[in-house]
Coordinates of C-alpha atoms in Angstrom, one line a residue:
M1 CA 36.5 -22.8 -4.2
G2 CA 39.3 -21.5 -6.4
S3 CA 42.7 -20.1 -5.8
R4 CA 43.0 -17.0 -3.6
A5 CA 45.4 -15.6 -6.1
T6 CA 42.5 -15.3 -8.6
H7 CA 40.0 -13.7 -6.2
S8 CA 39.1 -10.1 -5.9
R9 CA 39.4 -9.8 -2.1
I10 CA 37.9 -7.5 0.4
S11 CA 40.8 -6.8 2.8
P12 CA 40.5 -7.9 6.5
R13 CA 40.5 -4.2 7.4
A14 CA 37.3 -3.7 5.4
T15 CA 35.6 -6.9 6.5
K16 CA 36.6 -7.3 10.1
L17 CA 34.9 -4.3 11.6
R18 CA 34.5 -4.4 15.4
S19 CA 30.8 -4.4 16.5
D20 CA 31.5 -1.5 18.7
H21 CA 33.0 0.5 15.8
P22 CA 30.8 3.5 14.8
A23 CA 30.6 2.2 11.2
Q24 CA 29.5 -1.2 12.4
R25 CA 26.9 0.3 14.7
A26 CA 25.5 2.4 11.8
T27 CA 24.9 -0.7 9.8
E28 CA 24.3 -3.3 12.5
V29 CA 20.6 -3.7 11.4
A30 CA 21.7 -6.2 8.8
N31 CA 22.7 -8.4 11.8
P32 CA 20.3 -7.5 14.6
A33 CA 21.2 -10.6 16.7
S34 CA 24.8 -9.3 17.0
V35 CA 23.5 -6.5 19.3
D36 CA 24.3 -7.5 22.9
D37 CA 21.0 -6.6 24.5
T38 CA 17.9 -8.8 23.9
P39 CA 14.9 -6.8 22.4
G40 CA 12.3 -6.0 25.0
V41 CA 9.8 -3.3 25.9
P42 CA 11.9 -0.8 28.0
I43 CA 11.1 2.8 28.6
R44 CA 14.2 3.6 26.4
P45 CA 14.6 1.7 23.2
S46 CA 17.2 -1.1 23.6
P47 CA 20.2 -1.1 21.1
A48 CA 18.5 -3.9 19.1
L49 CA 15.3 -1.9 18.8
R50 CA 17.3 1.2 17.8
A51 CA 19.2 -0.8 15.2
E52 CA 16.0 -2.0 13.6
R53 CA 15.5 1.6 12.5
I54 CA 18.9 1.8 10.8
A55 CA 18.9 0.9 7.1
A56 CA 21.7 -1.4 5.9
T57 CA 20.2 -4.0 3.6
P58 CA 20.7 -3.0 -0.1
M59 CA 17.7 -2.2 -2.2
A60 CA 19.2 -4.5 -4.9
F61 CA 17.9 -7.5 -2.9
V62 CA 14.3 -6.0 -3.0
R63 CA 14.6 -5.4 -6.7
A64 CA 15.5 -9.1 -7.1
I65 CA 12.3 -10.0 -5.3
V66 CA 10.4 -7.7 -7.7
L67 CA 11.9 -9.7 -10.5
G68 CA 10.2 -12.8 -9.0
Y69 CA 6.8 -11.0 -9.2
E70 CA 7.5 -10.1 -12.8
K71 CA 8.3 -13.7 -13.6
Y72 CA 4.9 -14.8 -12.3
G73 CA 3.0 -11.8 -13.6
V74 CA 1.9 -10.7 -10.1
D75 CA 1.7 -7.1 -8.8
P76 CA 4.3 -6.5 -6.0
S77 CA 2.6 -3.4 -4.6
N78 CA 1.1 -5.1 -1.6
A79 CA 4.4 -6.6 -0.4
L80 CA 6.2 -3.3 -1.0
K81 CA 3.5 -1.4 0.9
Q82 CA 3.7 -3.8 3.9
A83 CA 7.5 -3.1 4.0
Q84 CA 6.9 0.6 3.6
I85 CA 9.0 0.8 0.4
T86 CA 7.9 3.5 -2.1
P87 CA 8.4 3.2 -5.9
S88 CA 10.9 6.0 -5.8
Q89 CA 13.0 4.3 -3.1
L90 CA 12.9 1.1 -5.1
R91 CA 14.4 2.8 -8.1
R92 CA 17.3 4.3 -6.1
V93 CA 20.5 2.4 -6.8
D94 CA 22.1 3.3 -3.5
A95 CA 18.9 2.9 -1.3
R96 CA 19.0 0.8 1.8
I97 CA 16.2 -0.7 4.0
T98 CA 16.1 -2.1 7.5
A99 CA 16.2 -5.7 8.5
A100 CA 12.5 -5.5 9.6
Q101 CA 11.5 -4.1 6.1
M102 CA 13.4 -6.9 4.4
E103 CA 11.7 -9.5 6.6
A104 CA 8.3 -7.9 5.7
V105 CA 8.8 -7.8 2.0
S106 CA 10.3 -11.3 1.8
G107 CA 7.6 -12.9 3.9
A108 CA 4.8 -11.3 1.9
A109 CA 6.4 -12.2 -1.4
M110 CA 7.0 -15.9 -0.4
Q111 CA 3.3 -16.3 0.5
E112 CA 1.8 -14.2 -2.4
L113 CA 4.0 -16.1 -5.0
D114 CA 3.8 -19.4 -3.1
D115 CA 7.5 -19.7 -3.8
E116 CA 10.0 -19.6 -1.0
A117 CA 12.8 -19.3 -3.6
L118 CA 11.1 -16.1 -4.9
G119 CA 11.5 -17.0 -8.6
W120 CA 15.1 -18.0 -8.6
F121 CA 14.6 -21.5 -10.0
S122 CA 13.0 -23.3 -12.9
R123 CA 10.1 -24.3 -10.7
K124 CA 8.6 -23.0 -7.5
L125 CA 9.5 -24.1 -4.0
P126 CA 6.0 -23.9 -2.4
W127 CA 5.4 -22.3 1.0
G128 CA 6.8 -24.8 3.6
S129 CA 9.6 -26.2 1.5
Y130 CA 12.4 -24.9 3.7
G131 CA 10.5 -26.0 6.8
M132 CA 10.6 -29.5 5.3
L133 CA 14.4 -29.2 5.0
C134 CA 14.6 -28.2 8.6
R135 CA 12.4 -31.1 9.7
A136 CA 14.5 -33.5 7.6
S137 CA 17.7 -32.3 9.4
I138 CA 16.5 -31.7 13.0
T139 CA 16.7 -35.3 14.1
S140 CA 20.3 -35.6 13.1
P141 CA 22.8 -36.7 15.9
N142 CA 25.2 -33.8 15.1
L143 CA 25.6 -30.8 12.9
G144 CA 27.7 -32.7 10.2
V145 CA 24.9 -35.2 9.6
A146 CA 22.3 -32.3 9.6
I147 CA 24.1 -30.4 6.9
A148 CA 24.6 -33.5 4.9
R149 CA 20.9 -34.2 5.1
W150 CA 20.1 -30.6 4.2
C151 CA 22.2 -30.8 1.1
R152 CA 20.7 -34.2 0.0
H153 CA 17.1 -33.2 0.6
H154 CA 17.6 -29.8 -1.1
R155 CA 18.4 -31.6 -4.3
L156 CA 15.1 -33.5 -4.1
L157 CA 13.4 -30.1 -4.2
I158 CA 15.4 -28.5 -7.0
D159 CA 18.5 -29.2 -9.1
D160 CA 19.2 -25.7 -10.5
I161 CA 21.8 -25.5 -7.8
T162 CA 23.3 -28.3 -5.7
L163 CA 24.8 -28.0 -2.2
R164 CA 27.7 -30.0 -0.8
L165 CA 29.8 -30.2 2.3
D166 CA 33.5 -30.9 1.9
I167 CA 35.9 -31.4 4.8
R168 CA 39.6 -30.7 4.3
D169 CA 42.4 -29.9 6.7
K170 CA 40.1 -29.7 9.7
T171 CA 38.0 -27.1 7.8
A172 CA 34.4 -27.6 6.7
H173 CA 33.5 -26.1 3.3
F174 CA 29.9 -25.5 2.3
V175 CA 29.8 -25.1 -1.5
I176 CA 27.0 -24.3 -4.0
D177 CA 27.3 -25.6 -7.5
E178 CA 25.3 -23.8 -10.1
R179 CA 23.6 -26.1 -12.7
R180 CA 22.0 -23.4 -14.8
R181 CA 22.3 -19.7 -15.3
L182 CA 20.5 -17.8 -12.5
G183 CA 20.5 -14.5 -14.4
A184 CA 19.7 -11.2 -12.6
V185 CA 18.7 -13.0 -9.4
R186 CA 22.0 -14.8 -9.1
E187 CA 23.5 -12.7 -6.3
F188 CA 20.3 -12.7 -4.1
C189 CA 19.8 -16.5 -4.7
L190 CA 23.4 -17.4 -3.7
V191 CA 23.6 -15.0 -0.7
T192 CA 20.2 -16.1 0.7
S193 CA 20.9 -19.8 0.2
M194 CA 24.1 -19.5 2.1
R195 CA 22.4 -17.5 4.9
F196 CA 19.6 -20.0 5.1
L197 CA 22.0 -22.9 5.8
H198 CA 24.3 -20.9 8.1
G199 CA 21.4 -19.5 10.1
F200 CA 19.7 -22.9 10.5
A201 CA 23.0 -24.5 11.5
C202 CA 23.7 -21.9 14.2
W203 CA 20.1 -22.2 15.5
A204 CA 20.2 -26.0 15.5
I205 CA 23.3 -26.3 17.7
D206 CA 22.5 -23.1 19.6
S207 CA 25.9 -21.6 18.9
R208 CA 27.4 -19.0 16.7
I209 CA 29.5 -20.6 14.0
P210 CA 32.3 -18.2 13.0
L211 CA 33.1 -18.2 9.3
R212 CA 36.7 -18.3 8.2
E213 CA 35.8 -17.0 4.8
A214 CA 33.0 -16.6 2.3
S215 CA 33.4 -16.7 -1.5
F216 CA 31.2 -15.5 -4.4
P217 CA 31.6 -16.2 -8.1
Y218 CA 31.0 -12.7 -9.3
P219 CA 32.6 -9.3 -9.1
A220 CA 32.1 -7.2 -5.9
P221 CA 28.8 -5.4 -6.2
P222 CA 28.4 -1.7 -5.3
H223 CA 26.9 -2.7 -1.9
D224 CA 29.8 -5.0 -1.0
D225 CA 30.0 -3.5 2.4
V226 CA 26.9 -5.5 3.5
Y227 CA 28.8 -8.8 2.9
A228 CA 31.0 -8.1 6.0
L229 CA 27.8 -8.0 8.0
L230 CA 26.2 -11.0 6.6
F231 CA 29.4 -13.1 6.4
P232 CA 31.8 -11.9 9.1
G233 CA 35.3 -13.0 8.2
E234 CA 37.2 -12.7 5.0
V235 CA 35.1 -12.2 1.8
Y236 CA 36.3 -13.1 -1.7
F237 CA 34.7 -12.3 -5.1
N238 CA 35.4 -13.8 -8.5
A239 CA 35.7 -17.2 -6.9
A240 CA 35.0 -20.5 -8.6
N241 CA 31.9 -21.2 -6.5
A242 CA 29.7 -19.6 -3.8
G243 CA 30.3 -21.0 -0.4
F244 CA 31.8 -20.5 3.1
S245 CA 34.2 -22.3 5.4
F246 CA 34.3 -22.8 9.2
D247 CA 36.1 -24.9 11.8
A248 CA 35.2 -28.5 11.3
Q249 CA 34.9 -29.0 15.1
Y250 CA 31.4 -27.5 14.9
L251 CA 30.3 -30.5 12.8
A252 CA 30.6 -32.8 15.9
M253 CA 28.4 -30.6 18.0
P254 CA 25.0 -32.2 18.9
L255 CA 21.8 -30.6 17.8
R256 CA 20.0 -28.8 20.7
R257 CA 16.6 -28.3 19.2
D258 CA 13.5 -30.5 19.1
E259 CA 10.3 -30.5 17.1
T260 CA 8.6 -28.1 19.5
A261 CA 11.4 -25.6 19.2
L262 CA 11.3 -26.1 15.4
R263 CA 7.6 -25.3 15.2
T264 CA 8.2 -22.1 17.1
M265 CA 11.1 -21.1 15.0
L266 CA 9.2 -21.7 11.7
Q267 CA 6.6 -19.2 12.8
R268 CA 9.2 -16.5 12.2
A269 CA 12.1 -18.2 10.3
L270 CA 13.1 -15.4 8.0
P271 CA 15.3 -13.6 10.5
L272 CA 17.7 -16.6 10.3
T273 CA 18.7 -15.2 6.9
V274 CA 19.9 -11.9 8.4
L275 CA 20.8 -12.6 12.0
Q276 CA 24.3 -13.4 13.3
Y277 CA 23.9 -15.8 16.2
R278 CA 25.1 -14.4 19.6
R279 CA 26.7 -17.2 21.5
D280 CA 29.6 -19.3 20.4
R281 CA 29.7 -22.6 22.4
L282 CA 33.3 -23.2 21.3
L283 CA 34.5 -19.7 22.3
V284 CA 36.4 -20.9 25.3
Q285 CA 38.3 -23.5 23.3
R286 CA 39.0 -21.0 20.5
V287 CA 40.3 -18.4 22.9
R288 CA 42.6 -21.0 24.5
E289 CA 44.0 -22.0 21.1
L290 CA 44.6 -18.3 20.1
L291 CA 46.4 -17.6 23.4
R292 CA 48.5 -20.7 23.0
Q293 CA 49.5 -19.9 19.4
R294 CA 49.7 -16.1 19.5
S295 CA 49.8 -15.0 23.1
A296 CA 52.2 -12.1 22.6
E297 CA 50.2 -10.7 19.6
L298 CA 46.8 -11.2 21.3
S299 CA 47.6 -10.2 24.8
T300 CA 44.7 -7.9 25.3
A301 CA 40.9 -8.4 25.2
E302 CA 40.6 -5.8 22.4
A303 CA 43.1 -7.8 20.2
L304 CA 41.4 -11.1 20.8
A305 CA 37.9 -9.6 20.1
R306 CA 39.1 -8.2 16.8
E307 CA 40.5 -11.6 15.8
L308 CA 37.2 -13.2 16.7
N309 CA 35.1 -10.6 14.9
I310 CA 33.2 -9.6 18.0
S311 CA 33.2 -6.7 20.4
T312 CA 35.2 -6.7 23.6
R313 CA 32.0 -6.5 25.6
T314 CA 30.6 -9.5 23.8
L315 CA 33.8 -11.5 24.3
H316 CA 33.7 -11.0 28.1
R317 CA 29.9 -11.7 28.2
Q318 CA 30.1 -14.9 26.2
L319 CA 33.0 -16.2 28.2
Q320 CA 31.0 -15.5 31.4
D321 CA 28.0 -17.4 29.9
E322 CA 30.3 -20.4 29.5
G323 CA 31.6 -20.1 33.0
A324 CA 35.0 -18.7 32.1
A325 CA 37.0 -15.5 32.4
L326 CA 39.6 -14.1 30.1
Q327 CA 42.2 -13.5 32.8
D328 CA 41.8 -17.1 34.0
L329 CA 42.3 -18.4 30.5
K330 CA 45.4 -16.2 30.1
D331 CA 46.8 -17.4 33.4
E332 CA 46.1 -21.0 32.4
T333 CA 48.0 -20.5 29.1
R334 CA 51.0 -18.8 30.8
R335 CA 51.1 -21.6 33.5
D336 CA 51.1 -24.4 30.9
H337 CA 53.7 -22.6 28.9
A338 CA 55.9 -22.0 31.9
I339 CA 55.6 -25.7 33.1
D340 CA 56.5 -26.9 29.6
L341 CA 59.6 -24.7 29.5
L342 CA 60.7 -25.7 33.0
R343 CA 60.3 -29.4 32.2
R344 CA 61.6 -29.4 28.7
S345 CA 64.4 -26.9 28.7
S346 CA 67.4 -25.7 30.8
R347 CA 66.6 -22.0 30.5
P348 CA 67.3 -20.0 33.5
I349 CA 64.1 -19.2 35.5
K350 CA 64.6 -15.5 34.7
Q351 CA 64.4 -16.3 30.9
V352 CA 61.3 -18.5 31.5
A353 CA 59.7 -15.6 33.3
H354 CA 60.2 -13.2 30.4
A355 CA 59.1 -15.9 27.9
V356 CA 55.7 -16.2 29.5
G357 CA 55.2 -12.5 29.9
F358 CA 56.5 -11.5 33.3
G359 CA 58.8 -8.5 33.9
N360 CA 60.9 -10.1 36.6
E361 CA 61.6 -13.4 38.2
K362 CA 60.1 -12.5 41.6
S363 CA 56.6 -11.7 40.2
F364 CA 56.7 -14.9 38.1
A365 CA 57.6 -17.0 41.1
R366 CA 54.8 -15.5 43.1
A367 CA 52.2 -16.2 40.3
F368 CA 53.6 -19.6 39.6
R369 CA 53.2 -20.7 43.3
Q370 CA 49.6 -19.4 43.2
W371 CA 48.9 -21.5 40.0
T372 CA 50.6 -24.7 41.1
G373 CA 51.3 -24.6 44.8
T374 CA 55.0 -24.9 44.2
S375 CA 57.9 -22.7 43.0
P376 CA 59.5 -22.9 39.6
S377 CA 62.8 -24.2 41.0
E378 CA 61.0 -26.9 43.0
L379 CA 59.1 -28.0 39.9
R380 CA 62.4 -28.2 38.0
K381 CA 64.0 -30.1 40.8
T382 CA 61.3 -32.8 40.8
R383 CA 61.8 -33.1 37.1
A384 CA 65.5 -33.7 37.6
E385 CA 64.8 -36.4 40.2

């Protein structure tokens, strides 16, 4: 994916916005699934319903769809009308639309053009092509096999771009290789192809798959702020290839969807290209690892949430969904660290107490007895015996 030294990089400060940050709330419509409350029909609009009225998706993506209409000599007026996009809005360089508008214009265009690739490639991908990719992958035993099948079957549909999955150093890399020039639709094609696969993968295992980074082989566009919403994590431009990376542990997760669920999803599949999945089934494991490796730096829920690119509220809720609590995980980490120091070193107990975050030996001894049923000195004594 190219050397980082050659990339034009969006800094972590720009890309790792907390979901409870005002700037994130103002643009959260690009990722409506990241809103904590499930859309319903309450007396007061839920956060998700309010977010659907906030424009964040760049009009540049709609202009790319219009290029598809021009390629096939079809009038885009009907699709634009369905999405409530006026000609003057379409011409505005800085204009934004809501996720609901993007879904409407994309869905109408795919059906009117009978091309789910919207004119990106040298030939059409007729309506139902991506559904076929989903069906080819849904019977896989785990996510790694599903993505491999997705990449293989995608090449049977089109070879203008090819998709591959590489695994290096416990990290999975999804990479897009361009086989011909994509022209003015290049950005929209690559972004959407990446979101198609990532959205399907999250849905298939019923888990959010956090991205470590996403790379794009072109300069940062004027609307580069939307990339932090579509691809939470670090974002790089001027890279060798388009693609993203994530923890390879997710590849071993079994698929949780069947044919019935797939049929339901395909009735409204387009949101998978803009939604960030809510639940991370490896969140407990990831929190444990972060606490073990950087407990001093990530001692608060706020710090952990920032590192995980989620809100503090979402962190607590998702841990609860998995039957865990942050304080319990922190106590577990401190207990294991304390036991390791007591067994493997000759440090005075007072130093061990400070090393695992206690202000004094007395409070440490009290907590240690609650954790283990014995005192630090008794544990060390049994080790010596």
